Amino acid sequence: MSLACKAGCLHSKSPGSAQLPTRRSFFLAKGFRLKERAAPREARQTYLAAARRSSAHRTYCQSGGGTSVSAREQGVEQADAPPSESAAPPVLPQNGAVSAAVRDSWVGHLLDTWADINASPDTPELLQELHEECGAALQSARMPNTRVESFRFTDVSSIIKSQPQVPEAAEGAARGMLSSHMLREDHELRAVIVDGCLDQGLSNLSGLPDGVYIGSIRDAPEEVVAMRLGAQATTKGTPFTQVNGALAQDVVCIVLPPGAEVTQPLHLLHIASGREQSVSLNSPRLLIILGRDAHLQILEEFCPLDSNQRECYLTNATAEFELAEASSLQHGYVNLESIAAWHVKSTLVNQAARSHYALTEANLGGRISRHDVVISQMGPETETTMRNLQVCGERQVHDLHSSLRLDHPSGRAQQLHKCIVASSTGRGVFDGNVQVNQKAQQTDAAQLSRNLLLAAKGAVFARPNLQIIADDVSCTHGCTVSDLEEDQLFYFTTRGIGAEQARKILVYSFGKEITQGFRYPKLEARLEVAVNDLLSNAGAL
Amino acid sequence: MQLPARLQQVRVARTAQKRRLICQAGGKVMLEVSDLQAKVADTDKAILKGVNLTICEGESHAIMGQNGSGKSTLSRVLVGDPQYEVTGGSARFQGQDLFDLEPEERARLGLFLSFQSPIAIPGVSNIDFLRLAYNSRQKALGKPEVEPLQFYGHVMPKLDTLHIDPSWLDRSVNEGFSGGERKRNEVLQLAVLEADLAILDEIDSGLDIDALRDVATAVNGLKRGNTATLMVTHYKRLLNYIHPTHVHVMRAGQIILSGGIEVADVLENEGYEGITNLLKKEPALQTT
Ligand SMILES: Nc1ncnc2c1ncn2[C@@H]1O[C@H](COP(=O)(O)OP(=O)(O)OP(=O)(O)O)[C@@H](O)[C@H]1O
Ligand SMILES: [Mg+2]
């Protein structure tokens, strides 16, 4: 029952996902991860297995039976009776019927508003299943408020009071902004995602190695994707993750077979359109499956369609990454949303033995941003690196909740979190949990949070926390909050550089320790401009 | 020991100092510090207790003195370190009241301090830092700012003199630099900025033999008729490379004795006790 979020609590703490049955370990060893099925999905599991899944999947599903399911959830599942192979896709109950059963009125509004578009015959089957599954989970969910521990410092009530509509970006509207949103000067491997849907025409996905798939869920290798889509979101996500699953109109799927390497970085450019009179909501969804010894670098960038308009929209993104043995994923993530927007993202990662996941992120945009990163090391000698930057300007809240779980020997974990609060109305929130469990001996973990408070009344709530149960480990963590170093400022001035310019440079260089990890000159230039804008608007200089 | 002879020289120097206006080579007064008193800003700890010092164009001065006597404090107060508060006296540089100027204005006017322990600025590359500093001075002088490429042309010859590897330019300012490397980096900044008055606080400490020679060559190479140098040092070694026209001894926040290179000889041979003995014998030598 860990699915339901009854009290709005996060699933990262649910103990259910900890132990893997041995049968799973077998598949793990083959370089594939199976879904962590929660009990409520059992009914659907069975029909999926019977209908068309691989034998591997069927085996697991059978083994997973027998757990209790709440009556309501089961009822919902059964309402969407398993279709036969050729039958029309299942249709969600029409307007009114949906919201009547839903506990949270915002969720009710969303499910109603998206009912038609979700019911469209164009919706691929896998996506329909995701919609149903998450829709079901949302029946009893409550969106979080500040009484919920993990949202204590981030009040999302403004989001939940809004009445989001389906976005309506004009066809090809994003074309004009491509040249100003490159990673580097030359040609790039690029997926352009407008309002959560991959725009093939604007993307450049040619020249990929054999067997590599990067594209919409519509043409994705079904077998592989079906097993993993939504698998982590079920146990690790927040209510927003379920909302993403219920409303997503596309999933960008990236599948690398064992041994494959995409040498060029892949730029995932997420563009959100606003609506004039109302709030729009886009639900980008990303699924990355790396086979054994496969290697990939991606850069997710989120920005508004019209950077001058201060239209209000909500981006609610979810990404699920499955890293097989010895694979690596370098994940860059940049939030440059409109200052009037809300930005919510879940990044859920499973790492098999000897894999390496490295996240470098910069959160600058949106009046509220919230990022939940949940990572599980699922085998020995696994490495995880996180480098996170938040820059909080006027009336901005950036919230990062990261959770990393180590359950195997010789794991490595490194996290550097940096937050700049530039305005007295800005606020940074960081809750970074690293759990080094009993079996994770010889772990090497370091976690550091450094916070720069430039405005007297600005606030930062930083809680790096390292929970260590294993005894033979080397772990360090720390947290600092400071203003700019007086002696550094003075050093600049003794060289003739004015105090204001010195502050600007020092603030930017504080963040640069993270942003230089992106290694894309044009992106770095965009970030520098964005940081300077935020700072000067906040009067921090 | 030819103390009498040396004493004589000291006496001569002392007379010169007393008259103050007499500058070597007839250069005009560049820095004039009188009765300067300063304390630590957030406590009431007085450190400088009436410093007098006049430096003219073309001169090289050395200040020596025991640990904690106030040499670095004097240097820092002159460049405007906010951790100290001036409580009395005055300082004029290039005809302007130094304490009316912000630190950056003093720098743009041609005052430069090479710090005893230069700090690191992670995230800011040497080349960017140098160019920013250089362009600030250019702007103040009413000259055009230089573009990155052009600036490389300006920096390269300085690197050569100091035998500094060009890869330094892309590294963060002093980050991961050894003590001696930091000192050389300070002198690189000095060479790029071409300051009029260079205050070198223990530029020789931490330098290996070759580096000391390189640094001294660079400093000597920057000397022009209208520039001056103020060195703080503990050893005569540096003064063998950069010949001082004046040597001062500082004690307890005051310059107690001024003279020529012979003062450094007294120190080298007899230590600070030698100075004490000298002043006992010749109380008139005391400058304050
Ligand atoms: N910011 C400060 N706070 C407290 N005391 C200070 C401060 N700065 C200097 N002092 C004290 O003032 C005295 C003079 O210090 P200063 O650094 O000027 O000495 P110095 O002559 O340069 O010594 P050294 O030869 O060791 O470099 C010392 O006793 C020092 O402890
Ligand atoms: Mg000193």
PDB file of N, CA and C in Angstrom, chain B residues 2 5 8 24 47-48 50 116 125 141 177 193 241 244 253 256-258 269 281:
ATOM      1  N   GLN B   2      83.052  47.330  12.567  1.00  0.00           N
ATOM      2  CA  GLN B   2      83.421  48.751  12.486  1.00  0.00           C
ATOM      3  C   GLN B   2      82.211  49.595  12.837  1.00  0.00           C
ATOM      4  N   ALA B   5      82.056  53.441  12.175  1.00  0.00           N
ATOM      5  CA  ALA B   5      81.848  53.864  10.791  1.00  0.00           C
ATOM      6  C   ALA B   5      80.387  53.710  10.396  1.00  0.00           C
ATOM      7  N   GLN B   8      78.192  56.126  11.857  1.00  0.00           N
ATOM      8  CA  GLN B   8      78.290  57.382  11.136  1.00  0.00           C
ATOM      9  C   GLN B   8      77.267  57.426  10.006  1.00  0.00           C
ATOM     10  N   GLN B  24      66.158  61.196  -2.490  1.00  0.00           N
ATOM     11  CA  GLN B  24      67.267  60.743  -3.308  1.00  0.00           C
ATOM     12  C   GLN B  24      66.960  61.016  -4.763  1.00  0.00           C
ATOM     13  N   ILE B  47      47.632  49.000  17.192  1.00  0.00           N
ATOM     14  CA  ILE B  47      48.795  48.319  16.609  1.00  0.00           C
ATOM     15  C   ILE B  47      49.822  49.325  16.090  1.00  0.00           C
ATOM     16  N   LEU B  48      49.351  50.255  15.271  1.00  0.00           N
ATOM     17  CA  LEU B  48      50.286  51.284  14.800  1.00  0.00           C
ATOM     18  C   LEU B  48      50.213  52.457  15.762  1.00  0.00           C
ATOM     19  N   GLY B  50      51.951  55.597  15.724  1.00  0.00           N
ATOM     20  CA  GLY B  50      52.645  56.797  15.278  1.00  0.00           C
ATOM     21  C   GLY B  50      53.770  56.473  14.316  1.00  0.00           C
ATOM     22  N   GLN B 116      51.449  39.243   2.389  1.00  0.00           N
ATOM     23  CA  GLN B 116      52.328  38.270   3.033  1.00  0.00           C
ATOM     24  C   GLN B 116      51.773  36.853   2.839  1.00  0.00           C
ATOM     25  N   SER B 125      39.433  32.606 -12.594  1.00  0.00           N
ATOM     26  CA  SER B 125      40.718  32.243 -13.194  1.00  0.00           C
ATOM     27  C   SER B 125      41.688  33.413 -13.133  1.00  0.00           C
ATOM     28  N   LEU B 141      42.760  55.448 -15.897  1.00  0.00           N
ATOM     29  CA  LEU B 141      43.752  56.297 -16.563  1.00  0.00           C
ATOM     30  C   LEU B 141      43.201  56.905 -17.850  1.00  0.00           C
ATOM     31  N   PHE B 177      47.773  26.630  -5.062  1.00  0.00           N
ATOM     32  CA  PHE B 177      49.143  27.108  -5.244  1.00  0.00           C
ATOM     33  C   PHE B 177      49.929  26.921  -3.945  1.00  0.00           C
ATOM     34  N   LEU B 193      50.035  44.947 -13.641  1.00  0.00           N
ATOM     35  CA  LEU B 193      49.376  46.214 -13.303  1.00  0.00           C
ATOM     36  C   LEU B 193      50.328  47.404 -13.351  1.00  0.00           C
ATOM     37  N   TYR B 241      69.525  41.540  -3.768  1.00  0.00           N
ATOM     38  CA  TYR B 241      68.993  41.565  -5.141  1.00  0.00           C
ATOM     39  C   TYR B 241      68.338  42.908  -5.466  1.00  0.00           C
ATOM     40  N   PRO B 244      68.142  48.522  -1.461  1.00  0.00           N
ATOM     41  CA  PRO B 244      67.309  49.578  -0.879  1.00  0.00           C
ATOM     42  C   PRO B 244      68.087  50.886  -0.744  1.00  0.00           C
ATOM     43  N   GLY B 253      54.908  48.971  16.684  1.00  0.00           N
ATOM     44  CA  GLY B 253      54.022  49.908  15.991  1.00  0.00           C
ATOM     45  C   GLY B 253      54.643  51.235  15.638  1.00  0.00           C
ATOM     46  N   ILE B 256      61.487  52.872  14.553  1.00  0.00           N
ATOM     47  CA  ILE B 256      62.357  53.405  15.602  1.00  0.00           C
ATOM     48  C   ILE B 256      63.709  53.834  15.060  1.00  0.00           C
ATOM     49  N   LEU B 257      64.043  53.354  13.876  1.00  0.00           N
ATOM     50  CA  LEU B 257      65.361  53.668  13.333  1.00  0.00           C
ATOM     51  C   LEU B 257      65.300  53.624  11.832  1.00  0.00           C
ATOM     52  N   SER B 258      65.915  54.611  11.189  1.00  0.00           N
ATOM     53  CA  SER B 258      65.979  54.593   9.730  1.00  0.00           C
ATOM     54  C   SER B 258      67.398  54.853   9.301  1.00  0.00           C
ATOM     55  N   ASN B 269      74.143  40.897  11.567  1.00  0.00           N
ATOM     56  CA  ASN B 269      75.237  40.476  12.441  1.00  0.00           C
ATOM     57  C   ASN B 269      74.843  40.329  13.893  1.00  0.00           C
ATOM     58  N   LYS B 281      73.308  53.389  23.006  1.00  0.00           N
ATOM     59  CA  LYS B 281      74.532  54.184  22.912  1.00  0.00           C
ATOM     60  C   LYS B 281      74.264  55.539  22.296  1.00  0.00           C
TER      61      LYS B 281
END
